[in-house]
mmCIF file of C-alpha atoms and ligand atoms in Angstrom:
data_model
loop_
_atom_site.group_PDB
_atom_site.id
_atom_site.type_symbol
_atom_site.label_atom_id
_atom_site.label_comp_id
_atom_site.label_asym_id
_atom_site.label_seq_id
_atom_site.Cartn_x
_atom_site.Cartn_y
_atom_site.Cartn_z
ATOM 1 C CA UNK A 1 0.000 0.000 0.000
ATOM 2 C CA UNK A 2 1.326 3.447 -0.901
ATOM 3 C CA UNK A 3 2.111 5.706 2.065
ATOM 4 C CA UNK A 4 1.544 9.437 2.462
ATOM 5 C CA UNK A 5 5.093 10.561 1.651
ATOM 6 C CA UNK A 6 5.524 11.409 -2.032
ATOM 7 C CA UNK A 7 8.370 12.871 -4.019
ATOM 8 C CA UNK A 8 7.896 16.358 -5.448
ATOM 9 C CA UNK A 9 8.851 16.931 -9.066
ATOM 10 C CA UNK A 10 11.462 19.654 -9.496
ATOM 11 C CA UNK A 11 12.199 19.230 -13.229
ATOM 12 C CA UNK A 12 11.468 16.541 -15.789
ATOM 13 C CA UNK A 13 14.196 14.332 -14.302
ATOM 14 C CA UNK A 14 14.757 15.662 -10.796
ATOM 15 C CA UNK A 15 12.641 14.958 -7.725
ATOM 16 C CA UNK A 16 12.749 16.258 -4.178
ATOM 17 C CA UNK A 17 12.853 13.251 -1.842
ATOM 18 C CA UNK A 18 13.741 14.925 1.452
ATOM 19 C CA UNK A 19 12.092 15.174 4.854
ATOM 20 C CA UNK A 20 10.270 17.853 6.817
ATOM 21 C CA UNK A 21 11.283 18.456 10.425
ATOM 22 C CA UNK A 22 8.416 20.543 11.776
ATOM 23 C CA UNK A 23 9.647 20.473 15.361
ATOM 24 C CA UNK A 24 13.366 21.184 15.382
ATOM 25 C CA UNK A 25 14.054 24.364 17.330
ATOM 26 C CA UNK A 26 17.806 24.278 17.872
ATOM 27 C CA UNK A 27 20.626 23.923 15.354
ATOM 28 C CA UNK A 28 23.866 24.005 17.382
ATOM 29 C CA UNK A 29 22.811 27.191 19.123
ATOM 30 C CA UNK A 30 20.760 28.750 16.315
ATOM 31 C CA UNK A 31 17.075 28.804 17.182
ATOM 32 C CA UNK A 32 14.921 27.563 14.308
ATOM 33 C CA UNK A 33 11.444 28.766 15.139
ATOM 34 C CA UNK A 34 9.961 27.609 11.850
ATOM 35 C CA UNK A 35 11.512 24.115 11.868
ATOM 36 C CA UNK A 36 13.483 22.934 8.837
ATOM 37 C CA UNK A 37 13.680 20.512 5.958
ATOM 38 C CA UNK A 38 16.484 18.156 4.972
ATOM 39 C CA UNK A 39 16.453 18.139 1.210
ATOM 40 C CA UNK A 40 17.598 15.134 -0.775
ATOM 41 C CA UNK A 41 17.207 14.941 -4.541
ATOM 42 C CA UNK A 42 16.754 12.082 -6.939
ATOM 43 C CA UNK A 43 18.086 12.504 -10.473
ATOM 44 C CA UNK A 44 16.301 10.041 -12.734
ATOM 45 C CA UNK A 45 19.113 9.882 -15.310
ATOM 46 C CA UNK A 46 20.425 6.714 -16.972
ATOM 47 C CA UNK A 47 22.452 6.362 -13.782
ATOM 48 C CA UNK A 48 19.857 7.024 -11.106
ATOM 49 C CA UNK A 49 21.531 9.331 -8.593
ATOM 50 C CA UNK A 50 20.638 10.414 -5.087
ATOM 51 C CA UNK A 51 22.058 13.809 -4.082
ATOM 52 C CA UNK A 52 22.550 13.990 -0.310
ATOM 53 C CA UNK A 53 20.379 12.236 2.251
ATOM 54 C CA UNK A 54 18.516 13.322 5.394
ATOM 55 C CA UNK A 55 18.989 13.341 9.148
ATOM 56 C CA UNK A 56 19.008 9.807 10.575
ATOM 57 C CA UNK A 57 15.522 9.770 12.187
ATOM 58 C CA UNK A 58 13.968 10.681 8.813
ATOM 59 C CA UNK A 59 15.291 7.707 6.855
ATOM 60 C CA UNK A 60 11.885 6.095 6.362
ATOM 61 C CA UNK A 61 10.340 9.330 5.121
ATOM 62 C CA UNK A 62 13.093 9.736 2.516
ATOM 63 C CA UNK A 63 12.864 6.110 1.400
ATOM 64 C CA UNK A 64 9.086 6.403 1.057
ATOM 65 C CA UNK A 65 9.433 9.503 -1.106
ATOM 66 C CA UNK A 66 12.066 7.779 -3.272
ATOM 67 C CA UNK A 67 9.825 4.733 -3.587
ATOM 68 C CA UNK A 68 7.005 6.909 -4.947
ATOM 69 C CA UNK A 69 9.236 7.449 -8.023
ATOM 70 C CA UNK A 70 11.460 4.394 -8.301
ATOM 71 C CA UNK A 71 12.392 1.237 -6.456
ATOM 72 C CA UNK A 72 15.199 2.478 -4.095
ATOM 73 C CA UNK A 73 17.388 -0.512 -4.967
ATOM 74 C CA UNK A 74 17.624 0.912 -8.501
ATOM 75 C CA UNK A 75 19.719 3.868 -7.310
ATOM 76 C CA UNK A 76 23.131 3.633 -8.979
ATOM 77 C CA UNK A 77 25.031 6.556 -7.472
ATOM 78 C CA UNK A 78 24.908 8.580 -4.283
ATOM 79 C CA UNK A 79 26.567 11.997 -4.107
ATOM 80 C CA UNK A 80 27.327 13.515 -0.710
ATOM 81 C CA UNK A 81 27.794 17.261 -1.131
ATOM 82 C CA UNK A 82 28.164 17.869 2.604
ATOM 83 C CA UNK A 83 29.113 15.488 5.397
ATOM 84 C CA UNK A 84 27.275 17.165 8.270
ATOM 85 C CA UNK A 85 24.908 14.652 9.826
ATOM 86 C CA UNK A 86 21.686 16.429 8.899
ATOM 87 C CA UNK A 87 22.558 15.384 5.316
ATOM 88 C CA UNK A 88 24.615 12.263 5.813
ATOM 89 C CA UNK A 89 23.015 10.804 8.932
ATOM 90 C CA UNK A 90 21.303 7.941 7.168
ATOM 91 C CA UNK A 91 24.055 7.315 4.623
ATOM 92 C CA UNK A 92 25.079 3.999 6.252
ATOM 93 C CA UNK A 93 21.483 2.721 6.155
ATOM 94 C CA UNK A 94 20.727 3.911 2.631
ATOM 95 C CA UNK A 95 24.007 2.419 1.359
ATOM 96 C CA UNK A 96 23.137 -0.881 3.024
ATOM 97 C CA UNK A 97 19.599 -0.820 1.623
ATOM 98 C CA UNK A 98 20.396 0.331 -1.922
ATOM 99 C CA UNK A 99 23.905 -1.052 -2.468
ATOM 100 C CA UNK A 100 24.795 1.706 -4.935
ATOM 101 C CA UNK A 101 27.470 1.140 -7.530
ATOM 102 C CA UNK A 102 29.395 4.206 -6.313
ATOM 103 C CA UNK A 103 29.279 6.906 -3.634
ATOM 104 C CA UNK A 104 30.912 10.241 -4.457
ATOM 105 C CA UNK A 105 32.108 13.078 -2.226
ATOM 106 C CA UNK A 106 34.880 15.671 -2.242
ATOM 107 C CA UNK A 107 38.300 14.345 -1.178
ATOM 108 C CA UNK A 108 37.837 15.876 2.267
ATOM 109 C CA UNK A 109 34.256 14.600 2.291
ATOM 110 C CA UNK A 110 35.349 10.989 1.728
ATOM 111 C CA UNK A 111 37.696 11.234 4.724
ATOM 112 C CA UNK A 112 35.132 12.996 6.906
ATOM 113 C CA UNK A 113 32.398 10.485 6.122
ATOM 114 C CA UNK A 114 34.732 7.629 7.022
ATOM 115 C CA UNK A 115 35.491 9.354 10.327
ATOM 116 C CA UNK A 116 31.776 9.776 11.025
ATOM 117 C CA UNK A 117 30.379 6.393 10.050
ATOM 118 C CA UNK A 118 31.300 2.815 9.316
ATOM 119 C CA UNK A 119 30.443 2.734 5.598
ATOM 120 C CA UNK A 120 30.208 -0.500 3.711
ATOM 121 C CA UNK A 121 31.180 1.027 0.358
ATOM 122 C CA UNK A 122 34.121 2.540 -1.408
ATOM 123 C CA UNK A 123 33.868 6.330 -1.445
ATOM 124 C CA UNK A 124 35.043 7.936 -4.672
ATOM 125 C CA UNK A 125 36.650 11.368 -4.288
ATOM 126 C CA UNK A 126 35.805 13.965 -6.922
ATOM 127 C CA UNK A 127 37.883 17.060 -7.677
ATOM 128 C CA UNK A 128 36.896 20.657 -8.158
ATOM 129 C CA UNK A 129 35.653 21.032 -11.747
ATOM 130 C CA UNK A 130 35.414 17.279 -12.345
ATOM 131 C CA UNK A 131 32.394 16.001 -14.264
ATOM 132 C CA UNK A 132 30.500 12.791 -13.715
ATOM 133 C CA UNK A 133 28.482 11.264 -16.511
ATOM 134 C CA UNK A 134 25.100 9.906 -15.502
ATOM 135 C CA UNK A 135 24.586 8.659 -19.075
ATOM 136 C CA UNK A 136 22.106 11.143 -20.492
ATOM 137 C CA UNK A 137 22.930 13.756 -17.828
ATOM 138 C CA UNK A 138 26.146 15.237 -16.416
ATOM 139 C CA UNK A 139 27.083 16.539 -12.994
ATOM 140 C CA UNK A 140 29.905 19.048 -12.545
ATOM 141 C CA UNK A 141 31.385 19.377 -9.061
ATOM 142 C CA UNK A 142 32.646 22.566 -7.503
ATOM 143 C CA UNK A 143 34.453 22.525 -4.179
ATOM 144 C CA UNK A 144 33.162 25.107 -1.710
ATOM 145 C CA UNK A 145 35.626 24.526 1.128
ATOM 146 C CA UNK A 146 34.598 26.023 4.471
ATOM 147 C CA UNK A 147 31.147 26.887 3.153
ATOM 148 C CA UNK A 148 30.591 25.889 5.713
ATOM 149 C CA UNK A 149 32.610 22.707 6.349
ATOM 150 C CA UNK A 150 35.935 21.736 4.756
ATOM 151 C CA UNK A 151 34.208 18.957 2.807
ATOM 152 C CA UNK A 152 31.449 21.077 1.257
ATOM 153 C CA UNK A 153 30.885 21.087 -2.479
ATOM 154 C CA UNK A 154 28.248 21.997 -5.065
ATOM 155 C CA UNK A 155 27.001 19.696 -7.804
ATOM 156 C CA UNK A 156 25.685 21.292 -10.990
ATOM 157 C CA UNK A 157 23.377 19.366 -13.295
ATOM 158 C CA UNK A 158 24.530 20.761 -16.619
ATOM 159 C CA UNK A 159 21.588 19.924 -18.859
ATOM 160 C CA UNK A 160 19.029 21.320 -16.405
ATOM 161 C CA UNK A 161 21.176 24.273 -15.248
ATOM 162 C CA UNK A 162 20.314 23.144 -11.746
ATOM 163 C CA UNK A 163 22.670 23.821 -8.837
ATOM 164 C CA UNK A 164 22.579 21.449 -5.862
ATOM 165 C CA UNK A 165 24.038 23.901 -3.377
ATOM 166 C CA UNK A 166 23.929 21.937 -0.065
ATOM 167 C CA UNK A 167 23.636 24.404 2.843
ATOM 168 C CA UNK A 168 24.302 27.519 0.742
ATOM 169 C CA UNK A 169 21.215 29.522 -0.251
ATOM 170 C CA UNK A 170 19.182 27.464 2.224
ATOM 171 C CA UNK A 171 17.078 28.388 5.206
ATOM 172 C CA UNK A 172 15.444 26.683 8.163
ATOM 173 C CA UNK A 173 11.801 26.672 7.178
ATOM 174 C CA UNK A 174 9.507 23.656 7.438
ATOM 175 C CA UNK A 175 6.761 23.731 4.832
ATOM 176 C CA UNK A 176 4.882 21.519 2.444
ATOM 177 C CA UNK A 177 5.535 24.083 -0.281
ATOM 178 C CA UNK A 178 8.762 23.224 -2.069
ATOM 179 C CA UNK A 179 9.441 26.306 -4.193
ATOM 180 C CA UNK A 180 10.215 29.928 -3.393
ATOM 181 C CA UNK A 181 7.318 31.298 -5.445
ATOM 182 C CA UNK A 182 4.850 29.345 -3.282
ATOM 183 C CA UNK A 183 5.913 31.051 -0.046
ATOM 184 C CA UNK A 184 5.648 34.524 1.473
ATOM 185 C CA UNK A 185 8.645 36.580 0.195
ATOM 186 C CA UNK A 186 8.930 38.407 3.548
ATOM 187 C CA UNK A 187 9.311 35.086 5.391
ATOM 188 C CA UNK A 188 11.891 33.905 2.847
ATOM 189 C CA UNK A 189 13.856 37.158 3.165
ATOM 190 C CA UNK A 190 13.866 36.925 6.957
ATOM 191 C CA UNK A 191 14.746 33.233 7.169
ATOM 192 C CA UNK A 192 17.431 33.404 4.454
ATOM 193 C CA UNK A 193 19.085 36.336 6.233
ATOM 194 C CA UNK A 194 18.840 34.639 9.627
ATOM 195 C CA UNK A 195 20.402 31.519 8.148
ATOM 196 C CA UNK A 196 23.256 33.482 6.551
ATOM 197 C CA UNK A 197 23.917 35.425 9.755
ATOM 198 C CA UNK A 198 23.960 32.329 11.956
ATOM 199 C CA UNK A 199 25.738 29.853 9.670
ATOM 200 C CA UNK A 200 27.695 31.521 6.892
ATOM 201 C CA UNK A 201 28.710 34.933 8.213
ATOM 202 C CA UNK A 202 32.184 33.827 9.434
ATOM 203 C CA UNK A 203 33.007 32.622 5.939
ATOM 204 C CA UNK A 204 31.930 35.785 4.120
ATOM 205 C CA UNK A 205 35.308 36.383 2.419
ATOM 206 C CA UNK A 206 35.049 32.870 0.965
ATOM 207 C CA UNK A 207 31.465 33.502 -0.143
ATOM 208 C CA UNK A 208 32.645 36.524 -2.148
ATOM 209 C CA UNK A 209 35.406 34.443 -3.742
ATOM 210 C CA UNK A 210 32.980 31.673 -4.588
ATOM 211 C CA UNK A 211 30.520 34.079 -6.208
ATOM 212 C CA UNK A 212 33.392 35.437 -8.317
ATOM 213 C CA UNK A 213 34.388 31.897 -9.268
ATOM 214 C CA UNK A 214 30.818 31.012 -10.268
ATOM 215 C CA UNK A 215 30.543 34.198 -12.341
ATOM 216 C CA UNK A 216 33.911 33.503 -14.007
ATOM 217 C CA UNK A 217 32.776 29.966 -14.871
ATOM 218 C CA UNK A 218 29.794 31.522 -16.677
ATOM 219 C CA UNK A 219 27.360 29.204 -14.915
ATOM 220 C CA UNK A 220 23.739 30.198 -15.178
ATOM 221 C CA UNK A 221 21.014 28.780 -13.002
ATOM 222 C CA UNK A 222 17.520 27.797 -13.883
ATOM 223 C CA UNK A 223 17.103 26.417 -10.348
ATOM 224 C CA UNK A 224 19.044 26.450 -7.095
ATOM 225 C CA UNK A 225 18.261 23.440 -4.920
ATOM 226 C CA UNK A 226 19.694 23.820 -1.395
ATOM 227 C CA UNK A 227 19.682 21.218 1.379
ATOM 228 C CA UNK A 228 17.305 23.224 3.614
ATOM 229 C CA UNK A 229 14.120 25.123 2.858
ATOM 230 C CA UNK A 230 12.580 25.906 -0.512
ATOM 231 C CA UNK A 231 14.073 25.424 -3.958
ATOM 232 C CA UNK A 232 14.738 28.701 -5.766
ATOM 233 C CA UNK A 233 13.063 28.659 -9.159
ATOM 234 C CA UNK A 234 11.868 32.269 -9.331
ATOM 235 C CA UNK A 235 14.281 34.497 -7.453
ATOM 236 C CA UNK A 236 17.701 32.908 -8.075
ATOM 237 C CA UNK A 237 19.243 36.261 -8.963
ATOM 238 C CA UNK A 238 17.759 37.801 -5.833
ATOM 239 C CA UNK A 239 19.188 35.257 -3.397
ATOM 240 C CA UNK A 240 22.622 35.340 -5.070
ATOM 241 C CA UNK A 241 22.606 39.144 -4.912
ATOM 242 C CA UNK A 242 21.623 39.065 -1.246
ATOM 243 C CA UNK A 243 24.536 36.712 -0.539
ATOM 244 C CA UNK A 244 26.847 39.168 -2.296
ATOM 245 C CA UNK A 245 25.528 42.015 -0.139
ATOM 246 C CA UNK A 246 25.691 40.088 3.166
ATOM 247 C CA UNK A 247 29.165 38.762 2.409
ATOM 248 C CA UNK A 248 30.457 42.274 1.675
ATOM 249 C CA UNK A 249 29.441 43.231 5.245
ATOM 250 C CA UNK A 250 29.015 46.876 4.328
ATOM 251 C CA UNK A 251 27.539 48.744 7.300
ATOM 252 C CA UNK A 252 24.202 50.518 7.045
ATOM 253 C CA UNK A 253 22.759 53.300 9.198
ATOM 254 C CA UNK A 254 21.675 50.842 11.851
ATOM 255 C CA UNK A 255 22.747 50.061 15.403
ATOM 256 C CA UNK A 256 21.997 47.088 17.611
ATOM 257 C CA UNK A 257 21.894 47.634 21.356
ATOM 258 C CA UNK A 258 21.753 44.430 23.354
ATOM 259 C CA UNK A 259 22.042 43.996 27.062
ATOM 260 C CA UNK A 260 21.110 42.051 30.166
ATOM 261 C CA UNK A 261 19.933 43.719 33.314
ATOM 262 C CA UNK A 262 19.399 42.754 36.952
ATOM 263 C CA UNK A 263 17.567 45.734 38.478
ATOM 264 C CA UNK A 264 16.955 47.862 35.341
ATOM 265 C CA UNK A 265 19.984 50.151 35.694
ATOM 266 C CA UNK A 266 21.792 48.703 32.660
ATOM 267 C CA UNK A 267 18.461 48.791 30.846
ATOM 268 C CA UNK A 268 18.136 52.542 31.515
ATOM 269 C CA UNK A 269 21.619 53.041 30.066
ATOM 270 C CA UNK A 270 20.687 50.949 27.004
ATOM 271 C CA UNK A 271 17.659 53.121 26.391
ATOM 272 C CA UNK A 272 19.632 56.356 26.750
ATOM 273 C CA UNK A 273 22.287 55.125 24.289
ATOM 274 C CA UNK A 274 19.501 54.109 21.880
ATOM 275 C CA UNK A 275 18.015 57.621 22.045
ATOM 276 C CA UNK A 276 21.411 59.077 21.188
ATOM 277 C CA UNK A 277 21.928 56.653 18.305
ATOM 278 C CA UNK A 278 18.516 57.512 16.880
ATOM 279 C CA UNK A 279 19.093 61.258 17.341
ATOM 280 C CA UNK A 280 22.299 60.748 15.365
ATOM 281 C CA UNK A 281 20.312 59.315 12.461
ATOM 282 C CA UNK A 282 20.607 55.562 12.989
ATOM 283 C CA UNK A 283 17.830 53.018 12.964
ATOM 284 C CA UNK A 284 18.046 51.209 16.326
ATOM 285 C CA UNK A 285 17.198 47.687 17.414
ATOM 286 C CA UNK A 286 17.137 47.381 21.186
ATOM 287 C CA UNK A 287 17.246 43.790 22.436
ATOM 288 C CA UNK A 288 17.057 42.592 26.006
ATOM 289 C CA UNK A 289 18.809 39.228 26.213
ATOM 290 C CA UNK A 290 16.151 38.145 28.701
ATOM 291 C CA UNK A 291 13.702 38.249 25.777
ATOM 292 C CA UNK A 292 15.746 37.880 22.609
ATOM 293 C CA UNK A 293 17.723 34.854 21.437
ATOM 294 C CA UNK A 294 21.343 34.936 20.299
ATOM 295 C CA UNK A 295 20.158 34.100 16.759
ATOM 296 C CA UNK A 296 18.057 37.290 16.762
ATOM 297 C CA UNK A 297 21.114 39.368 17.605
ATOM 298 C CA UNK A 298 23.072 37.688 14.806
ATOM 299 C CA UNK A 299 20.241 38.483 12.367
ATOM 300 C CA UNK A 300 20.105 42.131 13.426
ATOM 301 C CA UNK A 301 23.875 42.580 13.232
ATOM 302 C CA UNK A 302 24.019 41.318 9.635
ATOM 303 C CA UNK A 303 23.491 44.824 8.195
ATOM 304 C CA UNK A 304 24.378 46.951 11.238
ATOM 305 C CA UNK A 305 27.108 49.563 11.541
ATOM 306 C CA UNK A 306 27.325 49.650 15.334
ATOM 307 C CA UNK A 307 26.717 47.581 18.433
ATOM 308 C CA UNK A 308 26.376 48.727 22.027
ATOM 309 C CA UNK A 309 26.687 45.930 24.556
ATOM 310 C CA UNK A 310 25.575 46.184 28.166
ATOM 311 C CA UNK A 311 25.893 43.969 31.215
ATOM 312 C CA UNK A 312 25.832 44.374 34.956
ATOM 313 C CA UNK A 313 28.607 42.696 36.925
ATOM 314 C CA UNK A 314 27.766 39.458 38.690
ATOM 315 C CA UNK A 315 30.465 37.889 40.864
ATOM 316 C CA UNK A 316 33.178 39.867 39.038
ATOM 317 C CA UNK A 317 31.991 38.894 35.541
ATOM 318 C CA UNK A 318 29.356 39.402 32.849
ATOM 319 C CA UNK A 319 25.890 38.040 33.373
ATOM 320 C CA UNK A 320 25.856 34.488 31.962
ATOM 321 C CA UNK A 321 23.504 35.282 29.070
ATOM 322 C CA UNK A 322 25.816 38.093 27.941
ATOM 323 C CA UNK A 323 28.803 35.730 28.025
ATOM 324 C CA UNK A 324 26.702 33.370 25.894
ATOM 325 C CA UNK A 325 25.833 35.903 23.194
ATOM 326 C CA UNK A 326 29.346 37.360 23.051
ATOM 327 C CA UNK A 327 30.919 33.910 22.702
ATOM 328 C CA UNK A 328 28.475 33.161 19.895
ATOM 329 C CA UNK A 329 29.073 36.482 18.121
ATOM 330 C CA UNK A 330 32.839 36.189 18.400
ATOM 331 C CA UNK A 331 32.607 32.976 16.392
ATOM 332 C CA UNK A 332 30.435 34.635 13.739
ATOM 333 C CA UNK A 333 33.151 37.274 13.100
ATOM 334 C CA UNK A 334 30.997 40.263 12.140
ATOM 335 C CA UNK A 335 33.076 42.980 10.441
ATOM 336 C CA UNK A 336 33.061 46.756 10.015
ATOM 337 C CA UNK A 337 31.363 47.581 13.287
ATOM 338 C CA UNK A 338 31.734 50.416 15.742
ATOM 339 C CA UNK A 339 31.178 49.296 19.344
ATOM 340 C CA UNK A 340 30.756 50.393 22.916
ATOM 341 C CA UNK A 341 30.225 48.776 26.311
ATOM 342 C CA UNK A 342 28.145 49.861 29.252
ATOM 343 C CA UNK A 343 26.729 48.534 32.493
ATOM 344 C CA UNK A 344 26.014 49.130 36.149
ATOM 345 C CA UNK A 345 27.514 47.353 39.134
ATOM 346 C CA UNK A 346 27.129 47.122 42.892
ATOM 347 C CA UNK A 347 30.696 46.974 44.173
ATOM 348 C CA UNK A 348 33.339 45.719 41.726
ATOM 349 C CA UNK A 349 32.270 46.445 38.110
ATOM 350 C CA UNK A 350 34.440 44.255 35.865
ATOM 351 C CA UNK A 351 31.776 43.571 33.222
ATOM 352 C CA UNK A 352 32.317 46.654 31.068
ATOM 353 C CA UNK A 353 36.058 45.989 30.839
ATOM 354 C CA UNK A 354 35.337 42.380 30.001
ATOM 355 C CA UNK A 355 32.982 43.421 27.179
ATOM 356 C CA UNK A 356 35.565 45.877 25.858
ATOM 357 C CA UNK A 357 38.202 43.157 25.740
ATOM 358 C CA UNK A 358 35.876 40.883 23.802
ATOM 359 C CA UNK A 359 34.935 43.654 21.353
ATOM 360 C CA UNK A 360 38.639 44.422 20.836
ATOM 361 C CA UNK A 361 39.323 40.750 20.116
ATOM 362 C CA UNK A 362 36.574 40.971 17.476
ATOM 363 C CA UNK A 363 38.323 43.981 15.855
ATOM 364 C CA UNK A 364 35.335 46.205 16.585
ATOM 365 C CA UNK A 365 36.325 49.876 16.631
ATOM 366 C CA UNK A 366 35.619 51.414 20.040
ATOM 367 C CA UNK A 367 33.512 54.577 20.038
ATOM 368 C CA UNK A 368 35.167 55.651 23.276
ATOM 369 C CA UNK A 369 35.620 54.382 26.766
ATOM 370 C CA UNK A 370 32.762 52.253 28.036
ATOM 371 C CA UNK A 371 30.383 53.666 30.629
ATOM 372 C CA UNK A 372 30.346 51.895 33.948
ATOM 373 C CA UNK A 373 28.161 53.182 36.782
ATOM 374 C CA UNK A 374 27.827 52.201 40.424
ATOM 375 C CA UNK A 375 24.244 51.225 41.188
ATOM 376 C CA UNK A 376 21.566 53.414 39.548
ATOM 377 C CA UNK A 377 22.560 55.827 36.739
ATOM 378 C CA UNK A 378 21.635 59.437 37.477
ATOM 379 C CA UNK A 379 20.711 62.070 34.898
ATOM 380 C CA UNK A 380 24.354 62.910 34.264
ATOM 381 C CA UNK A 381 25.254 59.314 33.500
ATOM 382 C CA UNK A 382 22.241 58.913 31.221
ATOM 383 C CA UNK A 383 23.296 62.065 29.358
ATOM 384 C CA UNK A 384 26.768 60.526 28.879
ATOM 385 C CA UNK A 385 25.052 57.418 27.505
ATOM 386 C CA UNK A 386 23.017 59.558 25.102
ATOM 387 C CA UNK A 387 26.183 61.324 23.971
ATOM 388 C CA UNK A 388 27.928 57.990 23.480
ATOM 389 C CA UNK A 389 25.049 57.022 21.167
ATOM 390 C CA UNK A 390 25.475 60.282 19.247
ATOM 391 C CA UNK A 391 29.212 59.653 18.904
ATOM 392 C CA UNK A 392 28.633 56.138 17.636
ATOM 393 C CA UNK A 393 26.129 57.430 15.083
ATOM 394 C CA UNK A 394 28.645 59.975 13.881
ATOM 395 C CA UNK A 395 31.319 57.288 13.463
ATOM 396 C CA UNK A 396 28.924 55.038 11.536
ATOM 397 C CA UNK A 397 27.830 57.985 9.366
ATOM 398 C CA UNK A 398 31.454 58.624 8.408
ATOM 399 C CA UNK A 399 31.739 54.997 7.181
ATOM 400 C CA UNK A 400 28.659 54.931 4.966
HETATM 401 FE FE1 FEO B 501 22.700 21.480 6.904
HETATM 402 FE FE2 FEO B 501 25.951 22.023 7.494
HETATM 403 O O1 FEO B 501 24.392 21.027 7.490
#
């Protein structure tokens, strides 16, 4: 009896055979409020080829979708574009079930997969620019090292001008719609930006190089099929252009103020700085880390020109949620930012210094000495906060 899980036709010969994870809410620290999909693709060429797989618990869903098109045992080749377990997690089981003739990955990918799983198959390494004949169709591979793992690569289906882009151009969005033109553009814009900010931002210089390489190769796309979220069949140019803009990390007239507070003193300072930033002409996002998630801060910083970071001092250090967000942001390596630190304290007051050291390690240009106040800020301190906001706005303005 046929089950409910069907493949979705992408082109004449290509089918989506992935899985929908409606309930995932955490991707190594990135909150995924709309769930995600793990996209796998079946190319019904002379050599039937599966491109990537899905996270281990979704094996049956993927096999059912494949079976709605072809008997899974008929798969000849498997290509692993990215070894991370949300795409390779059921590789051992699918290899055992299908017994493919060959399994392909980048050279680094073949080593990584062997380190991750016991695999009962020879893994064939493919080089950057190498082509693989599927009989009546051809795949061309392009290494995309550190986007976002060392093993990552693209596979381009020449005849269909279809790019299998693994994580790149993806987003965490669970839906039964499979294509960009079936979904709300505002949701796509938000989720694509959040995904870039939380996953790809540290590798922005490599993204720019890759986009140059793709342009130099003269590749054109009729479809971009990532490993998460919808397939781009309408706005390919738009998503590529947005990647170019995000990767350039050019600041805009925007500041992000984020803080934690114990008894509202640091919050008062945050609000005064925000008023100064706005008076200086910047759009301001003010985020309390008691309410916002680290992924929200990453999203807001993607196009910002300045950050102001506030924390009270607790037992000689930052509040724990501020240490959390700053550790996360340090890894994301945002560039071209002006920064400042602020916070109140009861008796020792190390937090502001600690924030300043972290901002310096992130190569964020200080807008001046941080503002640290004992207990509750008075009108004079709040005026200094306002003026710090004005100064930051002026510095950002000079960079635009
Ligand atoms: Fe979607 Fe890097 O795995």
